[in-house]
CSV table of N, CA and C in Angstrom, one decimal:
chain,number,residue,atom,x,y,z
A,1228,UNK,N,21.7,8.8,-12.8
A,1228,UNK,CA,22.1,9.0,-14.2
A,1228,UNK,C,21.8,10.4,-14.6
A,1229,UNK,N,22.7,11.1,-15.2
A,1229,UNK,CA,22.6,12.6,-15.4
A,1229,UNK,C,21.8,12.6,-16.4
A,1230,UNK,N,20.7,13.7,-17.0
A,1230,UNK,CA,20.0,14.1,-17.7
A,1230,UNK,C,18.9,13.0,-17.9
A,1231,UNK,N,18.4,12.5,-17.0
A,1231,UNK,CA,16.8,11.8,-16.9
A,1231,UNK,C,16.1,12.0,-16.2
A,1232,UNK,N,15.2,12.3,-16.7
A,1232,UNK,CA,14.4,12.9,-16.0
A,1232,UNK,C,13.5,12.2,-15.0
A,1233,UNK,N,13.1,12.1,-13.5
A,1233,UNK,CA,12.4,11.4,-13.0
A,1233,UNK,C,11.0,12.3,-12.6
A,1234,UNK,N,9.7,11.4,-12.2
A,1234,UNK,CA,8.6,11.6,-11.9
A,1234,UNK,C,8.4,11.2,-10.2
A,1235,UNK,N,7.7,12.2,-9.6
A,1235,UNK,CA,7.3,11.2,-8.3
A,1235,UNK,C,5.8,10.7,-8.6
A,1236,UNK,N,6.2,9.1,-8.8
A,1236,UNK,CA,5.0,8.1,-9.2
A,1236,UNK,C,4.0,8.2,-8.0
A,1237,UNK,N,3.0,8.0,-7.9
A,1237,UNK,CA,2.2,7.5,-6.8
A,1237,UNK,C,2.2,6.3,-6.4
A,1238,UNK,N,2.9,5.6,-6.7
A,1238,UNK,CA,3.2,3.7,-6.2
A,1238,UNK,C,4.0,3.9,-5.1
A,1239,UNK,N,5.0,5.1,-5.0
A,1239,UNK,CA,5.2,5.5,-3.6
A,1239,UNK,C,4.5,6.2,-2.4
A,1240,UNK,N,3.7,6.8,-2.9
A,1240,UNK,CA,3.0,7.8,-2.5
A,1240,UNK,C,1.7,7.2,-1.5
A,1241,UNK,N,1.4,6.2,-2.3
A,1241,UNK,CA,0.1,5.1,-1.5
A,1241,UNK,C,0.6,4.6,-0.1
A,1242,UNK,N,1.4,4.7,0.3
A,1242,UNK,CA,1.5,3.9,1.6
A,1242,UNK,C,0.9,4.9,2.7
A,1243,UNK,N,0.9,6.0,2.4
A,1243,UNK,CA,0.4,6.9,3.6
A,1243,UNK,C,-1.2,6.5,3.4
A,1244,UNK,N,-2.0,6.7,2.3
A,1244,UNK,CA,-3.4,6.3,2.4
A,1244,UNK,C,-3.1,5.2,2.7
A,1245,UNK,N,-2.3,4.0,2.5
A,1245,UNK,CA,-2.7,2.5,2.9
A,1245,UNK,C,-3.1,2.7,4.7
A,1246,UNK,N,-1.7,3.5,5.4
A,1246,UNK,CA,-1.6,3.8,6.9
A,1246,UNK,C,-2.7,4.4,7.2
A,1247,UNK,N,-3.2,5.4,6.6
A,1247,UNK,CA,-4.3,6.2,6.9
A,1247,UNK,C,-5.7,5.2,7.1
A,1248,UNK,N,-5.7,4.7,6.0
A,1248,UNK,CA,-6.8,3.6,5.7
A,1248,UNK,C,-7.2,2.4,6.9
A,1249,UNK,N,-5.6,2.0,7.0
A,1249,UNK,CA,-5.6,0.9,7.8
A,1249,UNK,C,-5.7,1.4,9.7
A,1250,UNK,N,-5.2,2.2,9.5
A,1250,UNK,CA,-5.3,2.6,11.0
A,1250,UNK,C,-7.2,3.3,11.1
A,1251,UNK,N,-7.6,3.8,10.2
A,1251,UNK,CA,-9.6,3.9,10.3
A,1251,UNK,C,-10.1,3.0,10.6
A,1252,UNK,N,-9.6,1.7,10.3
A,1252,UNK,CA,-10.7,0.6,10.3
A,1252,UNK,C,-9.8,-0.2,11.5
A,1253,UNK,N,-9.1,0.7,12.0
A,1253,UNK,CA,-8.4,-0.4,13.6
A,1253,UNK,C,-7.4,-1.4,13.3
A,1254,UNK,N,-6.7,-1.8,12.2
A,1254,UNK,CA,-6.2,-2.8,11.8
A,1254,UNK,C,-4.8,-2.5,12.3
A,1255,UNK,N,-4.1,-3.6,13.3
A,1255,UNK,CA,-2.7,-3.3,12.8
A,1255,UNK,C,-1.9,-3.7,11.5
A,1256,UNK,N,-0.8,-3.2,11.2
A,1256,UNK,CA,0.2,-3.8,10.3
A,1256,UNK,C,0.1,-5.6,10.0
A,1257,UNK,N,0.2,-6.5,11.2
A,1257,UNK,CA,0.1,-7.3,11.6
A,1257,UNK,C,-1.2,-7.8,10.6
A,1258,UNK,N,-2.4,-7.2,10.9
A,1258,UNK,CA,-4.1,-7.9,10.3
A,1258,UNK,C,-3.8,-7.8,9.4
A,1259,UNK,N,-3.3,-6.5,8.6
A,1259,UNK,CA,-2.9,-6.2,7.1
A,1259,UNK,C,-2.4,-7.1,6.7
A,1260,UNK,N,-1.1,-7.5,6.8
A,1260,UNK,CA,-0.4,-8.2,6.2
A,1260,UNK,C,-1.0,-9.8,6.1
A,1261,UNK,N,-1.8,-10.0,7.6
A,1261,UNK,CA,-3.1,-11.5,7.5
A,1261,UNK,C,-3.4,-11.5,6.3
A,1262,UNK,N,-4.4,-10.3,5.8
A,1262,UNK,CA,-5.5,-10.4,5.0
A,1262,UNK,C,-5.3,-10.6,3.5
A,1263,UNK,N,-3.3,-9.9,3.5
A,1263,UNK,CA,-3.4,-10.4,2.3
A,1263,UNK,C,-2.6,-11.1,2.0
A,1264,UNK,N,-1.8,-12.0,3.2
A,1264,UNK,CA,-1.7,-13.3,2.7
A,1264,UNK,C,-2.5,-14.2,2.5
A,1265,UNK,N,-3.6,-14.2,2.8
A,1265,UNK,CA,-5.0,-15.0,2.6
A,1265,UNK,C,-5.0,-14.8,0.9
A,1266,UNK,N,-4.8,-13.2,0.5
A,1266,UNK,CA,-5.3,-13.4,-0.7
A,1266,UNK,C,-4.0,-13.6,-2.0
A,1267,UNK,N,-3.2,-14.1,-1.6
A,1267,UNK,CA,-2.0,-14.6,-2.2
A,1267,UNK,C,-1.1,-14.1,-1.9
A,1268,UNK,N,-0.8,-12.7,-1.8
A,1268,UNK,CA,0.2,-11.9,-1.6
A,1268,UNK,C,1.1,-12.4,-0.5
A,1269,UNK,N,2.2,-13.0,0.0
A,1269,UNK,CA,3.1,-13.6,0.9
A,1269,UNK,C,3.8,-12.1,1.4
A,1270,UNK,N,3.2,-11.2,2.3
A,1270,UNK,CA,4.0,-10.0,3.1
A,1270,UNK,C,3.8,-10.1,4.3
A,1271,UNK,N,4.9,-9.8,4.8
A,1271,UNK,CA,5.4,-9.7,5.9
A,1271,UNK,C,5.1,-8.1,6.3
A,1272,UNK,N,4.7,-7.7,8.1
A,1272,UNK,CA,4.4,-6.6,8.4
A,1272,UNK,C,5.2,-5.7,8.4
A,1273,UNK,N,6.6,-6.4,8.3
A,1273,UNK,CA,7.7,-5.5,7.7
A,1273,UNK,C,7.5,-5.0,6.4
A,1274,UNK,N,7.2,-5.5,6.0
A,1274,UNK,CA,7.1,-4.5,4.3
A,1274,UNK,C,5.8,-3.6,4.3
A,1275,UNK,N,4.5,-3.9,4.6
A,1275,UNK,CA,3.3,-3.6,5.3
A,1275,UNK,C,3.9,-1.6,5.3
A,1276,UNK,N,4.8,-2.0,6.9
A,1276,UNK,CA,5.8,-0.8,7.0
A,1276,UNK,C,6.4,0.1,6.3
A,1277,UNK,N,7.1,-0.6,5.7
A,1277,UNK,CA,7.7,0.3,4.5
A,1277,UNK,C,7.2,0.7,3.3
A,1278,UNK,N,6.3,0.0,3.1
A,1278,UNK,CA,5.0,0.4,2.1
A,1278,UNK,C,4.5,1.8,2.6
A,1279,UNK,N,3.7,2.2,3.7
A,1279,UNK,CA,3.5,2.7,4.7
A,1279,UNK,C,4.5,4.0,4.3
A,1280,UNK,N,5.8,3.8,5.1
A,1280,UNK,CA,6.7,4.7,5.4
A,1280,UNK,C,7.1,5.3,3.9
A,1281,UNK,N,6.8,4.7,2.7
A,1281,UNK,CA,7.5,5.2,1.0
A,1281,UNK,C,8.4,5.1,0.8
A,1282,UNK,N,9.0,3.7,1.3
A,1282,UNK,CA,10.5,2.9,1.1
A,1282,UNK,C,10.1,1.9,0.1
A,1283,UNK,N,8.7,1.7,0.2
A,1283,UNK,CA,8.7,0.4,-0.9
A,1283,UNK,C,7.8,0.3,-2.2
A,1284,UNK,N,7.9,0.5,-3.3
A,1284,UNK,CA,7.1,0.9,-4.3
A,1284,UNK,C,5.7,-0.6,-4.7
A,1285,UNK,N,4.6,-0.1,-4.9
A,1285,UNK,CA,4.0,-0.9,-5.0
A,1285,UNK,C,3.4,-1.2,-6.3
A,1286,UNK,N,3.9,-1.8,-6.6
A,1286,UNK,CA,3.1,-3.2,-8.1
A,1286,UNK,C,1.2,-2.8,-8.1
A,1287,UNK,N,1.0,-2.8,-9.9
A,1287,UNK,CA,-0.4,-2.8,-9.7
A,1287,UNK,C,-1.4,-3.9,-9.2
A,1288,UNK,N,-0.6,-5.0,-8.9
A,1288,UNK,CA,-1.7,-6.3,-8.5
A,1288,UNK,C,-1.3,-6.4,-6.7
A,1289,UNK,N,-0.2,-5.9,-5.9
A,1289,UNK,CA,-0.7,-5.0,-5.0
A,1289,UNK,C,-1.1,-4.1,-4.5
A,1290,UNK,N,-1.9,-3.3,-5.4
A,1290,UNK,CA,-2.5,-2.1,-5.4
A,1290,UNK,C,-4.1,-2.9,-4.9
A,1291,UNK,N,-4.0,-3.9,-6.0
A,1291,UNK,CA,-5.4,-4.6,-5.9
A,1291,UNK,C,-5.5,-5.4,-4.5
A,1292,UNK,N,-4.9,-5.9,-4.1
A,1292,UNK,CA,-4.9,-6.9,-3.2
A,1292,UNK,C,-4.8,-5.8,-2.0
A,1293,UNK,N,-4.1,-5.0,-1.6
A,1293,UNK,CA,-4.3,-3.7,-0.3
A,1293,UNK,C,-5.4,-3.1,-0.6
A,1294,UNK,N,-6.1,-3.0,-1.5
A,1294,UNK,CA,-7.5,-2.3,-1.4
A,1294,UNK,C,-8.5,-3.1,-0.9
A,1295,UNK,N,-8.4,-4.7,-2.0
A,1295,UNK,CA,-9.2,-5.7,-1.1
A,1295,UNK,C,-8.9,-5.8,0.6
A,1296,UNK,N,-7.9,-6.4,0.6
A,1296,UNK,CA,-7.6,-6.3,2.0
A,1296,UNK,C,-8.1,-5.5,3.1
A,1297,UNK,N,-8.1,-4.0,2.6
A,1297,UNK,CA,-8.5,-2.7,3.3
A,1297,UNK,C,-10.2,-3.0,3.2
A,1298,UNK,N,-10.6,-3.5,2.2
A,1298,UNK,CA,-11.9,-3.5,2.0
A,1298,UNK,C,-12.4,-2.2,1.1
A,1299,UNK,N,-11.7,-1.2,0.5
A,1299,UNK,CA,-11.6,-0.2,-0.2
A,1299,UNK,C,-11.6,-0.4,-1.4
A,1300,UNK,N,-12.3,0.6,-2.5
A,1300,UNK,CA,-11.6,0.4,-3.8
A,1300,UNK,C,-10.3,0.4,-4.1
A,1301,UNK,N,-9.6,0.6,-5.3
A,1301,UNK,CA,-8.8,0.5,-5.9
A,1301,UNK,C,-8.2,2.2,-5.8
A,1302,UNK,N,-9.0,3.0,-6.1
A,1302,UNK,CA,-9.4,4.4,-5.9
A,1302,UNK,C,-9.1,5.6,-5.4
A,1303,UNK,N,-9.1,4.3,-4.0
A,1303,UNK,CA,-9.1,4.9,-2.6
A,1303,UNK,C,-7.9,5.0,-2.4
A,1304,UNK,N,-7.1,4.6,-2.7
A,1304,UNK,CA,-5.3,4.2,-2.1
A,1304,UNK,C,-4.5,5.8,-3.1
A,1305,UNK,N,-5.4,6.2,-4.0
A,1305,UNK,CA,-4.6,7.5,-4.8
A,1305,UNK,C,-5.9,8.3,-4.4
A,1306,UNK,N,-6.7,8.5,-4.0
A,1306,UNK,CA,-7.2,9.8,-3.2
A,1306,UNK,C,-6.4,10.7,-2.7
A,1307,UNK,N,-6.7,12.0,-3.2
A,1307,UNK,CA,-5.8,13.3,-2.8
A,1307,UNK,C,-4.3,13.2,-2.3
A,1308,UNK,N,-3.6,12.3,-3.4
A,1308,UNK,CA,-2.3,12.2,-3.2
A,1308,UNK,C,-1.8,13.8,-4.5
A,1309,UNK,N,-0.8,14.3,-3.3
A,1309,UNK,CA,0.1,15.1,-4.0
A,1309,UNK,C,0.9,14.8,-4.6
């Protein structure tokens, strides 16, 4: 759409801390996606992925649920995002 203006959100931007995060504590994509379908979230390591790679924008109540998951704050996932 011509003349609107867009922002680069950090809802994209988080998947690199998620990867960064997740690969510190040894996890694969695979554990990830375990831990938070334990905690409701129904994802598949495919999305995990693309979350990851900044194909897939992330919702504030998976923000919550990948931090739990990671075992991290909330905080942690926008740490020194550019």
């Amino acid at each position: 759409v011509t003349g609107v203006q867009t922002c680069a959100l950090p809802i994209y931007k988080v998947g690199a801390k998620v990867r960064e995060i997740r690969m510190s504590k040894g996890l694969t994509q695979e554990q990830l996606s375990a831990r938070c379908n334990i905690d409701s979230w129904v994802v598949s390591r495919c999305t995990i992925a693309k979350i990851e790679a900044g194909h897939r924008r992330v919702i504030d109540v998976e923000i919550s649920i990948l931090a739990k998951a990671l075992k991290v704050k909330e905080q942690a996932l926008f740490d020194n995002l550019n």
